[in-house]
């Protein structure tokens, strides 16, 4: 029996099982303080004896050290040793990765996502992960695909919401940015930035597919509009990836966390 | 004995050997028509019996089919089956990759370039390759890092030279663009776009290092200026890669082509 934790910035989702057809998913647990949230996580896993637990975590996360970075905006989680704490409490080895990399791994192992492919989620924030040459993307820390600095759309006066960059991709097209724009009647610009982000990632990676998930992408026709605009910006230059929804739907994150340990 | 061909858009460079300490490099051969250029290439290799030949080719190149694409601006090379022709003429298997991927492989195998790392060349054009998870970057075709669409610098009126995109990275900061700008007194803007390109690639990949080569980067202090500006644009957000010169210098390309077959 394997354990899985989708450790999101808003909620944690825990599960036990081995794959999509053998999965028990717990009720969402609110992300508050490490102490409160982890107590509920441990209560969920109490009846099970786990061989290993996979964790897809909000970030930024230092994978080498197994802890949330000291720079995360979630003050109570700064520097929190998530991997070690879980291993000690659960008595099982933990594999930690970013939430987006975990989701990418789920889509690759349990879905049909090819190699190379990228997974981009557009929700409260924007983040990306992916599979290249058979493995997940790791690096100096991890990719920050949501913070690409793109050209501003003509006539767009929105200053952007990113505390660091202002008008980066996340600052201009995250769920929070779209909500703030709605008040100004500028909501159509999100398509422009998301398409620009996808085109930049296509030129950077030449992926076979980009899976575009997250709450914002549940907006009807939004994914198709973004893909169409990306093609227009490309002017026929490079072969572009298919842009698809997550095959695992809302379970990409928790199944991906599971796949970090259950899929060999 | 292994063969190597750096098949550039301006010149081909051939070599035989096994690595940096055992290498015979031929005189550059001008890139004209496939027939003329290949005749000189074959003449160079005539005295040698090759186990295999590695080829780093100008692009775009269809690696699956082993041929230059039908869309290359070099009209005489459109659709040219480079891999098959070389294999038949030389009587040895050929491994074909992009010029920039070959250079990246050389820096990784014979230099100290880590994993993941990217290799970006700024010459007549701009192109990029890299090593991720132990292997070179491949995809739907191959990355087109030179064509990233970046935000325009304040006060820059240059329209850009890219026939497709106009003011993409290559259109604004290639050697040709810099030469054209010089006439207008706008040459300092290249730093801005190169820094923006490196930052976008850093956010996309989180690489440990970006090797920045090509003729333009021989300009004194240019590499350091680009790296400094990239750091400014980052505003302390993400850990950034080291930006270095190619360790193999002008031999990155041909040694990289060699490494495609000689390095195991």
Coordinates of C-alpha atoms in Angstrom, one line a residue, chain B residues 1 6 43 55 62 64 75 85 100 102 106 116 118 121 124 133 156 165 168 170 172 175 180 213 219 221 223 239:
Chain B
X1 CA 38.6 6.2 -35.5
X6 CA 30.1 20.5 -37.7
X43 CA 37.7 14.2 -49.8
X55 CA 27.0 15.4 -37.4
X62 CA 14.2 16.8 -39.0
X64 CA 13.6 11.5 -37.2
X75 CA 17.0 26.7 -50.6
X85 CA 23.8 10.5 -47.9
X100 CA 23.6 23.5 -30.9
X102 CA 26.1 18.7 -30.6
X106 CA 30.6 18.3 -26.4
X116 CA 20.7 20.2 -16.6
X118 CA 21.7 24.8 -21.8
X121 CA 25.0 30.4 -29.4
X124 CA 24.6 35.2 -37.4
X133 CA 18.2 14.1 -17.4
X156 CA 13.8 50.7 -28.8
X165 CA 8.5 37.1 -36.0
X168 CA 11.9 37.9 -31.5
X170 CA 17.1 36.5 -32.8
X172 CA 16.6 41.8 -32.1
X175 CA 24.9 39.3 -35.0
X180 CA 22.1 46.6 -38.5
X213 CA 28.9 31.0 -27.1
X219 CA 32.7 41.0 -27.7
X221 CA 32.5 42.0 -21.3
X223 CA 28.7 37.9 -21.4
X239 CA 18.2 30.9 -8.1

